[in-house]
PDB file of C-alpha atoms in Angstrom:
ATOM      1  CA  UNK A 228      -0.001   0.226   0.158  1.00  0.00           C
ATOM      2  CA  UNK A 229       3.143   2.141   0.540  1.00  0.00           C
ATOM      3  CA  UNK A 230       3.679   5.684   1.779  1.00  0.00           C
ATOM      4  CA  UNK A 231       0.748   7.753   2.944  1.00  0.00           C
ATOM      5  CA  UNK A 232       2.037  10.049   5.254  1.00  0.00           C
ATOM      6  CA  UNK A 233       5.169  11.796   3.835  1.00  0.00           C
ATOM      7  CA  UNK A 234       8.237  13.792   5.287  1.00  0.00           C
ATOM      8  CA  UNK A 235       8.195  17.401   5.056  1.00  0.00           C
ATOM      9  CA  UNK A 236      10.706  19.173   3.931  1.00  0.00           C
ATOM     10  CA  UNK A 237      12.888  20.994   6.191  1.00  0.00           C
ATOM     11  CA  UNK A 238      13.014  24.705   6.396  1.00  0.00           C
ATOM     12  CA  UNK A 239      10.147  25.267   3.913  1.00  0.00           C
ATOM     13  CA  UNK A 240       6.604  25.772   4.658  1.00  0.00           C
ATOM     14  CA  UNK A 241       4.202  22.877   3.059  1.00  0.00           C
ATOM     15  CA  UNK A 242       1.039  22.207   3.360  1.00  0.00           C
ATOM     16  CA  UNK A 243       0.357  19.292   5.914  1.00  0.00           C
ATOM     17  CA  UNK A 244      -2.138  16.394   4.921  1.00  0.00           C
ATOM     18  CA  UNK A 245      -5.700  17.187   6.727  1.00  0.00           C
ATOM     19  CA  UNK A 246      -6.652  14.052   8.690  1.00  0.00           C
ATOM     20  CA  UNK A 247     -10.406  13.526   9.576  1.00  0.00           C
ATOM     21  CA  UNK A 248     -11.569  10.989  12.410  1.00  0.00           C
ATOM     22  CA  UNK A 249     -14.443   8.404  12.462  1.00  0.00           C
ATOM     23  CA  UNK A 250     -15.961   7.672  15.993  1.00  0.00           C
ATOM     24  CA  UNK A 251     -19.256   6.696  15.381  1.00  0.00           C
ATOM     25  CA  UNK A 252     -20.103   3.790  17.935  1.00  0.00           C
ATOM     26  CA  UNK A 253     -22.523   1.408  15.744  1.00  0.00           C
ATOM     27  CA  UNK A 254     -22.074   0.403  12.032  1.00  0.00           C
ATOM     28  CA  UNK A 255     -24.808   2.881  10.846  1.00  0.00           C
ATOM     29  CA  UNK A 256     -23.253   6.115  12.727  1.00  0.00           C
ATOM     30  CA  UNK A 257     -20.259   5.234  11.109  1.00  0.00           C
ATOM     31  CA  UNK A 258     -22.028   5.149   7.648  1.00  0.00           C
ATOM     32  CA  UNK A 259     -23.516   8.183   8.005  1.00  0.00           C
ATOM     33  CA  UNK A 260     -20.610   9.838   9.651  1.00  0.00           C
ATOM     34  CA  UNK A 261     -18.117   8.463   6.745  1.00  0.00           C
ATOM     35  CA  UNK A 262     -20.280   9.821   4.157  1.00  0.00           C
ATOM     36  CA  UNK A 263     -20.345  13.468   5.386  1.00  0.00           C
ATOM     37  CA  UNK A 264     -16.701  13.216   6.171  1.00  0.00           C
ATOM     38  CA  UNK A 265     -15.927  12.014   2.171  1.00  0.00           C
ATOM     39  CA  UNK A 266     -17.906  15.392   1.080  1.00  0.00           C
ATOM     40  CA  UNK A 267     -15.490  17.392   3.019  1.00  0.00           C
ATOM     41  CA  UNK A 268     -12.471  15.766   1.122  1.00  0.00           C
ATOM     42  CA  UNK A 269      -9.602  14.977   3.685  1.00  0.00           C
ATOM     43  CA  UNK A 270      -6.322  13.507   2.728  1.00  0.00           C
ATOM     44  CA  UNK A 271      -6.710  11.104   5.472  1.00  0.00           C
ATOM     45  CA  UNK A 272      -9.410   9.363   7.262  1.00  0.00           C
ATOM     46  CA  UNK A 273      -8.952   8.206  11.039  1.00  0.00           C
ATOM     47  CA  UNK A 274     -11.002   4.863  12.102  1.00  0.00           C
ATOM     48  CA  UNK A 275     -10.808   5.848  15.785  1.00  0.00           C
ATOM     49  CA  UNK A 276     -12.094   1.758  16.688  1.00  0.00           C
ATOM     50  CA  UNK A 277     -12.529   2.292  20.314  1.00  0.00           C
ATOM     51  CA  UNK A 278     -15.288   4.411  20.305  1.00  0.00           C
ATOM     52  CA  UNK A 279     -16.937   0.995  17.915  1.00  0.00           C
ATOM     53  CA  UNK A 280     -19.433  -0.848  20.222  1.00  0.00           C
ATOM     54  CA  UNK A 281     -18.396  -4.184  18.807  1.00  0.00           C
ATOM     55  CA  UNK A 282     -14.811  -3.942  18.866  1.00  0.00           C
ATOM     56  CA  UNK A 283     -14.806  -7.311  20.497  1.00  0.00           C
ATOM     57  CA  UNK A 284     -16.164  -8.980  17.277  1.00  0.00           C
ATOM     58  CA  UNK A 285     -13.133  -9.304  14.784  1.00  0.00           C
ATOM     59  CA  UNK A 286     -15.386 -10.382  12.170  1.00  0.00           C
ATOM     60  CA  UNK A 287     -17.475  -7.150  12.759  1.00  0.00           C
ATOM     61  CA  UNK A 288     -14.536  -4.842  12.643  1.00  0.00           C
ATOM     62  CA  UNK A 289     -13.183  -6.225   9.368  1.00  0.00           C
ATOM     63  CA  UNK A 290     -16.781  -5.995   7.516  1.00  0.00           C
ATOM     64  CA  UNK A 291     -16.860  -2.491   8.517  1.00  0.00           C
ATOM     65  CA  UNK A 292     -13.602  -1.892   7.979  1.00  0.00           C
ATOM     66  CA  UNK A 293     -13.674  -3.190   4.579  1.00  0.00           C
ATOM     67  CA  UNK A 294     -16.726  -0.848   3.719  1.00  0.00           C
ATOM     68  CA  UNK A 295     -14.815   2.002   5.190  1.00  0.00           C
ATOM     69  CA  UNK A 296     -12.236   1.877   2.588  1.00  0.00           C
ATOM     70  CA  UNK A 297     -14.809   0.835  -0.431  1.00  0.00           C
ATOM     71  CA  UNK A 298     -16.662   3.811   0.317  1.00  0.00           C
ATOM     72  CA  UNK A 299     -13.541   6.378   1.086  1.00  0.00           C
ATOM     73  CA  UNK A 300     -13.608   7.331  -2.330  1.00  0.00           C
ATOM     74  CA  UNK A 301     -10.165   6.453  -2.595  1.00  0.00           C
ATOM     75  CA  UNK A 302      -8.856   8.247   0.645  1.00  0.00           C
ATOM     76  CA  UNK A 303      -6.263   6.145   3.021  1.00  0.00           C
ATOM     77  CA  UNK A 304      -7.542   4.679   6.039  1.00  0.00           C
ATOM     78  CA  UNK A 305      -5.445   4.882   9.401  1.00  0.00           C
ATOM     79  CA  UNK A 306      -6.623   2.454  12.247  1.00  0.00           C
ATOM     80  CA  UNK A 307      -6.100   3.585  15.545  1.00  0.00           C
ATOM     81  CA  UNK A 308      -7.342   1.816  18.988  1.00  0.00           C
ATOM     82  CA  UNK A 309      -6.599   4.651  21.217  1.00  0.00           C
ATOM     83  CA  UNK A 310      -6.018   2.912  24.762  1.00  0.00           C
ATOM     84  CA  UNK A 311      -7.662   4.620  27.782  1.00  0.00           C
ATOM     85  CA  UNK A 312      -3.951   5.562  29.341  1.00  0.00           C
ATOM     86  CA  UNK A 313      -3.390   7.668  26.383  1.00  0.00           C
ATOM     87  CA  UNK A 314      -6.827   9.337  26.563  1.00  0.00           C
ATOM     88  CA  UNK A 315      -9.086   6.930  24.407  1.00  0.00           C
ATOM     89  CA  UNK A 316     -12.388   4.962  25.474  1.00  0.00           C
ATOM     90  CA  UNK A 317     -12.771   2.238  27.883  1.00  0.00           C
ATOM     91  CA  UNK A 318     -13.131  -1.300  25.955  1.00  0.00           C
ATOM     92  CA  UNK A 319     -13.467  -4.841  26.708  1.00  0.00           C
ATOM     93  CA  UNK A 320     -10.315  -6.465  25.305  1.00  0.00           C
ATOM     94  CA  UNK A 321      -7.098  -7.358  27.118  1.00  0.00           C
ATOM     95  CA  UNK A 322      -4.034  -6.006  25.869  1.00  0.00           C
ATOM     96  CA  UNK A 323      -3.317  -9.150  23.886  1.00  0.00           C
ATOM     97  CA  UNK A 324      -6.966  -9.177  22.236  1.00  0.00           C
ATOM     98  CA  UNK A 325      -6.431  -5.556  21.070  1.00  0.00           C
ATOM     99  CA  UNK A 326      -2.771  -6.925  19.577  1.00  0.00           C
ATOM    100  CA  UNK A 327      -4.796 -10.083  18.045  1.00  0.00           C
ATOM    101  CA  UNK A 328      -7.273  -7.798  16.143  1.00  0.00           C
ATOM    102  CA  UNK A 329      -4.682  -5.521  14.900  1.00  0.00           C
ATOM    103  CA  UNK A 330      -2.852  -8.432  13.362  1.00  0.00           C
ATOM    104  CA  UNK A 331      -6.164  -9.363  11.982  1.00  0.00           C
ATOM    105  CA  UNK A 332      -6.945  -6.131  10.712  1.00  0.00           C
ATOM    106  CA  UNK A 333      -3.206  -5.938   8.924  1.00  0.00           C
ATOM    107  CA  UNK A 334      -3.953  -9.672   7.471  1.00  0.00           C
ATOM    108  CA  UNK A 335      -7.198  -8.268   5.754  1.00  0.00           C
ATOM    109  CA  UNK A 336      -5.516  -5.528   3.767  1.00  0.00           C
ATOM    110  CA  UNK A 337      -8.760  -2.548   4.538  1.00  0.00           C
ATOM    111  CA  UNK A 338      -6.044  -0.083   5.890  1.00  0.00           C
ATOM    112  CA  UNK A 339      -3.497   1.788   5.083  1.00  0.00           C
ATOM    113  CA  UNK A 340      -1.803   2.755   8.202  1.00  0.00           C
ATOM    114  CA  UNK A 341      -2.003   1.745  11.818  1.00  0.00           C
ATOM    115  CA  UNK A 342      -1.449   3.842  15.089  1.00  0.00           C
ATOM    116  CA  UNK A 343       0.778   1.742  17.556  1.00  0.00           C
ATOM    117  CA  UNK A 344       1.263   3.642  21.057  1.00  0.00           C
ATOM    118  CA  UNK A 345       4.678   3.959  21.966  1.00  0.00           C
ATOM    119  CA  UNK A 346       3.688   2.642  25.540  1.00  0.00           C
ATOM    120  CA  UNK A 347       2.267  -0.527  24.139  1.00  0.00           C
ATOM    121  CA  UNK A 348       3.936  -3.645  25.361  1.00  0.00           C
ATOM    122  CA  UNK A 349       6.883  -4.336  23.629  1.00  0.00           C
ATOM    123  CA  UNK A 350       6.289  -8.305  21.934  1.00  0.00           C
ATOM    124  CA  UNK A 351       3.133  -6.870  21.033  1.00  0.00           C
ATOM    125  CA  UNK A 352       4.377  -3.713  19.456  1.00  0.00           C
ATOM    126  CA  UNK A 353       7.220  -5.651  17.339  1.00  0.00           C
ATOM    127  CA  UNK A 354       4.585  -8.051  16.561  1.00  0.00           C
ATOM    128  CA  UNK A 355       2.353  -5.477  14.723  1.00  0.00           C
ATOM    129  CA  UNK A 356       5.442  -3.484  13.264  1.00  0.00           C
ATOM    130  CA  UNK A 357       6.627  -6.795  11.561  1.00  0.00           C
ATOM    131  CA  UNK A 358       3.261  -7.488   9.727  1.00  0.00           C
ATOM    132  CA  UNK A 359       2.640  -4.132   9.279  1.00  0.00           C
ATOM    133  CA  UNK A 360       6.332  -3.531   7.300  1.00  0.00           C
ATOM    134  CA  UNK A 361       5.712  -7.263   5.331  1.00  0.00           C
ATOM    135  CA  UNK A 362       2.570  -5.636   4.051  1.00  0.00           C
ATOM    136  CA  UNK A 363       3.734  -2.587   3.251  1.00  0.00           C
ATOM    137  CA  UNK A 364       1.259  -0.688   5.698  1.00  0.00           C
ATOM    138  CA  UNK A 365       2.402   2.473   7.478  1.00  0.00           C
ATOM    139  CA  UNK A 366       2.992   2.320  11.164  1.00  0.00           C
ATOM    140  CA  UNK A 367       2.598   5.756  13.315  1.00  0.00           C
ATOM    141  CA  UNK A 368       3.897   5.651  16.718  1.00  0.00           C
ATOM    142  CA  UNK A 369       1.977   7.506  19.048  1.00  0.00           C
ATOM    143  CA  UNK A 370       2.692   9.107  22.631  1.00  0.00           C
ATOM    144  CA  UNK A 371      -0.163  11.422  24.190  1.00  0.00           C
ATOM    145  CA  UNK A 372      -0.126  13.268  27.301  1.00  0.00           C
ATOM    146  CA  UNK A 373      -3.508  14.934  28.458  1.00  0.00           C
ATOM    147  CA  UNK A 374      -2.126  16.456  31.476  1.00  0.00           C
ATOM    148  CA  UNK A 375       0.848  18.887  30.123  1.00  0.00           C
ATOM    149  CA  UNK A 376       3.849  19.171  28.118  1.00  0.00           C
ATOM    150  CA  UNK A 377       6.777  17.406  29.136  1.00  0.00           C
ATOM    151  CA  UNK A 378      10.220  19.339  27.944  1.00  0.00           C
ATOM    152  CA  UNK A 379      11.765  20.021  24.806  1.00  0.00           C
ATOM    153  CA  UNK A 380      14.210  17.269  25.018  1.00  0.00           C
ATOM    154  CA  UNK A 381      12.146  14.761  26.677  1.00  0.00           C
ATOM    155  CA  UNK A 382      10.004  15.142  23.462  1.00  0.00           C
ATOM    156  CA  UNK A 383      12.645  15.281  20.899  1.00  0.00           C
ATOM    157  CA  UNK A 384      13.495  11.543  22.719  1.00  0.00           C
ATOM    158  CA  UNK A 385      10.032  10.279  22.336  1.00  0.00           C
ATOM    159  CA  UNK A 386      10.455  10.825  18.849  1.00  0.00           C
ATOM    160  CA  UNK A 387      13.711   9.514  18.169  1.00  0.00           C
ATOM    161  CA  UNK A 388      12.519   6.223  20.424  1.00  0.00           C
ATOM    162  CA  UNK A 389       9.987   6.301  17.953  1.00  0.00           C
ATOM    163  CA  UNK A 390      12.376   6.109  14.917  1.00  0.00           C
ATOM    164  CA  UNK A 391      14.608   3.706  16.412  1.00  0.00           C
ATOM    165  CA  UNK A 392      11.938   1.329  17.407  1.00  0.00           C
ATOM    166  CA  UNK A 393      11.316   0.998  14.046  1.00  0.00           C
ATOM    167  CA  UNK A 394       8.008   3.115  13.323  1.00  0.00           C
ATOM    168  CA  UNK A 395       7.171   5.080   9.797  1.00  0.00           C
ATOM    169  CA  UNK A 396       5.766   7.841  11.346  1.00  0.00           C
ATOM    170  CA  UNK A 397       6.512   9.329  15.099  1.00  0.00           C
ATOM    171  CA  UNK A 398       3.745  10.889  16.256  1.00  0.00           C
ATOM    172  CA  UNK A 399       3.335  13.241  19.813  1.00  0.00           C
ATOM    173  CA  UNK A 400       0.079  15.182  21.413  1.00  0.00           C
ATOM    174  CA  UNK A 401       0.165  17.392  24.380  1.00  0.00           C
ATOM    175  CA  UNK A 402      -1.781  19.182  26.618  1.00  0.00           C
ATOM    176  CA  UNK A 403      -0.073  22.818  27.078  1.00  0.00           C
ATOM    177  CA  UNK A 404      -0.754  24.469  30.547  1.00  0.00           C
ATOM    178  CA  UNK A 405       0.830  27.893  28.953  1.00  0.00           C
ATOM    179  CA  UNK A 406       1.456  29.329  24.955  1.00  0.00           C
ATOM    180  CA  UNK A 407       5.170  28.679  26.201  1.00  0.00           C
ATOM    181  CA  UNK A 408       4.251  25.200  25.952  1.00  0.00           C
ATOM    182  CA  UNK A 409       2.946  25.421  22.526  1.00  0.00           C
ATOM    183  CA  UNK A 410       5.870  27.066  21.513  1.00  0.00           C
ATOM    184  CA  UNK A 411       7.646  23.925  22.890  1.00  0.00           C
ATOM    185  CA  UNK A 412       6.034  21.642  20.943  1.00  0.00           C
ATOM    186  CA  UNK A 413       6.567  23.917  17.961  1.00  0.00           C
ATOM    187  CA  UNK A 414      10.451  23.884  18.035  1.00  0.00           C
ATOM    188  CA  UNK A 415      10.433  20.014  18.890  1.00  0.00           C
ATOM    189  CA  UNK A 416       8.717  19.683  15.557  1.00  0.00           C
ATOM    190  CA  UNK A 417      10.792  21.752  13.786  1.00  0.00           C
ATOM    191  CA  UNK A 418      14.065  20.094  15.531  1.00  0.00           C
ATOM    192  CA  UNK A 419      12.685  16.523  15.067  1.00  0.00           C
ATOM    193  CA  UNK A 420      11.481  17.036  11.216  1.00  0.00           C
ATOM    194  CA  UNK A 421      14.804  18.623  10.312  1.00  0.00           C
ATOM    195  CA  UNK A 422      17.108  15.774  12.141  1.00  0.00           C
ATOM    196  CA  UNK A 423      15.142  12.759  11.837  1.00  0.00           C
ATOM    197  CA  UNK A 424      14.494  10.549   8.691  1.00  0.00           C
ATOM    198  CA  UNK A 425      10.852   9.494   9.230  1.00  0.00           C
ATOM    199  CA  UNK A 426       7.983  12.039   8.990  1.00  0.00           C
ATOM    200  CA  UNK A 427       6.439  13.492  12.295  1.00  0.00           C
ATOM    201  CA  UNK A 428       2.780  14.868  13.666  1.00  0.00           C
ATOM    202  CA  UNK A 429       2.426  16.816  16.487  1.00  0.00           C
ATOM    203  CA  UNK A 430       0.165  18.993  18.220  1.00  0.00           C
ATOM    204  CA  UNK A 431      -0.763  20.947  21.240  1.00  0.00           C
ATOM    205  CA  UNK A 432      -4.199  19.954  22.412  1.00  0.00           C
ATOM    206  CA  UNK A 433      -7.309  21.941  24.007  1.00  0.00           C
ATOM    207  CA  UNK A 434      -8.314  25.307  23.307  1.00  0.00           C
ATOM    208  CA  UNK A 435      -4.763  27.173  23.320  1.00  0.00           C
ATOM    209  CA  UNK A 436      -3.494  24.283  21.647  1.00  0.00           C
ATOM    210  CA  UNK A 437      -5.380  25.350  18.771  1.00  0.00           C
ATOM    211  CA  UNK A 438      -2.678  27.114  17.189  1.00  0.00           C
ATOM    212  CA  UNK A 439      -0.545  24.189  16.580  1.00  0.00           C
ATOM    213  CA  UNK A 440      -3.408  22.634  14.249  1.00  0.00           C
ATOM    214  CA  UNK A 441      -3.135  25.654  11.755  1.00  0.00           C
ATOM    215  CA  UNK A 442       0.617  26.258  12.073  1.00  0.00           C
ATOM    216  CA  UNK A 443       2.323  22.878  12.637  1.00  0.00           C
ATOM    217  CA  UNK A 444       2.651  21.986   9.155  1.00  0.00           C
ATOM    218  CA  UNK A 445       4.774  25.499   8.944  1.00  0.00           C
ATOM    219  CA  UNK A 446       7.438  23.581  11.470  1.00  0.00           C
ATOM    220  CA  UNK A 447       7.251  20.396   9.326  1.00  0.00           C
ATOM    221  CA  UNK A 448       4.380  18.248  11.195  1.00  0.00           C
ATOM    222  CA  UNK A 449       3.090  15.884   8.592  1.00  0.00           C
ATOM    223  CA  UNK A 450      -0.720  15.645   9.514  1.00  0.00           C
ATOM    224  CA  UNK A 451      -3.149  18.339  10.748  1.00  0.00           C
ATOM    225  CA  UNK A 452      -6.135  16.589  12.944  1.00  0.00           C
ATOM    226  CA  UNK A 453      -9.524  18.324  12.051  1.00  0.00           C
ATOM    227  CA  UNK A 454     -13.534  17.467  12.933  1.00  0.00           C
ATOM    228  CA  UNK A 455     -15.117  15.786   9.745  1.00  0.00           C
ATOM    229  CA  UNK A 456     -18.509  15.645  11.992  1.00  0.00           C
ATOM    230  CA  UNK A 457     -17.280  15.007  15.189  1.00  0.00           C
ATOM    231  CA  UNK A 458     -14.129  15.434  16.987  1.00  0.00           C
ATOM    232  CA  UNK A 459     -11.971  13.014  18.465  1.00  0.00           C
ATOM    233  CA  UNK A 460      -9.602  14.958  20.756  1.00  0.00           C
ATOM    234  CA  UNK A 461      -9.764  18.480  22.804  1.00  0.00           C
ATOM    235  CA  UNK A 462      -9.252  21.538  20.428  1.00  0.00           C
ATOM    236  CA  UNK A 463      -9.683  19.965  17.125  1.00  0.00           C
ATOM    237  CA  UNK A 464     -10.851  22.433  14.393  1.00  0.00           C
ATOM    238  CA  UNK A 465     -14.185  22.227  11.548  1.00  0.00           C
ATOM    239  CA  UNK A 466     -12.037  21.097   8.388  1.00  0.00           C
ATOM    240  CA  UNK A 467     -13.555  23.730   6.467  1.00  0.00           C
ATOM    241  CA  UNK A 468     -11.855  26.371   9.016  1.00  0.00           C
ATOM    242  CA  UNK A 469      -8.703  24.362   8.885  1.00  0.00           C
ATOM    243  CA  UNK A 470      -8.440  24.779   4.939  1.00  0.00           C
ATOM    244  CA  UNK A 471      -8.984  28.180   5.047  1.00  0.00           C
ATOM    245  CA  UNK A 472      -6.342  29.336   7.217  1.00  0.00           C
ATOM    246  CA  UNK A 473      -4.172  27.001   5.153  1.00  0.00           C
ATOM    247  CA  UNK A 474      -5.117  28.310   1.797  1.00  0.00           C
ATOM    248  CA  UNK A 475      -3.828  31.471   3.307  1.00  0.00           C
ATOM    249  CA  UNK A 476      -0.282  29.981   4.511  1.00  0.00           C
ATOM    250  CA  UNK A 477      -0.267  28.486   1.173  1.00  0.00           C
ATOM    251  CA  UNK A 478      -0.746  31.639  -0.826  1.00  0.00           C
ATOM    252  CA  UNK A 479       1.415  33.744   1.205  1.00  0.00           C
ATOM    253  CA  UNK A 480       4.205  31.343  -0.333  1.00  0.00           C
ATOM    254  CA  UNK A 481       3.604  32.560  -3.841  1.00  0.00           C
TER     255      UNK A 481
END
């Protein structure tokens, strides 16, 4: 399936890919949500499967995942189970069962990328990464902190670790306590994009962090998450509004 999320060029302002989340809890809700999202033409669709009420039924996950892929109008699909420890929904599956689900989804060839948390158990993480590499499906290794923004050095170390562990993309999402925290994430983004070989995705969350969703691409964040119909994290902005800002930034570079 190849590369979906591409590395931004260092020291050059570029337009990030816009990703919109699917957070429907039922098959019908997902179908209605996807129909609305596709019309808004995002570059990437993330299925936040931890919202799905039938997550414990692998056959149903595969079935709806195949439908999503077929109806996405050619847009790549990022498959994400966000754990409760990193801000996700409470689910009935054990970590071992989540790993099994990921393996079956990868085998089914219904997604273009998968999100694997840096905090995921090491053996499970490596099993998923290995199969994804074999299937040529991109892996996004993510880290989330909904309480604070760690130091610049700590954040750079996290992204370096994602690269070291074999991820195709590194992602961090942090909660700022001040505008200085948002600036820290911008600085980390610029340095990591310049020094690492993998693409990176970075964002500050919440009201203060909204700035990062609009300006992150200017510092090297490859993807900006925007609301297609429903938000999956605090601070996400409606896709049309993000597009307006990106259009202005892009026009200013002409």
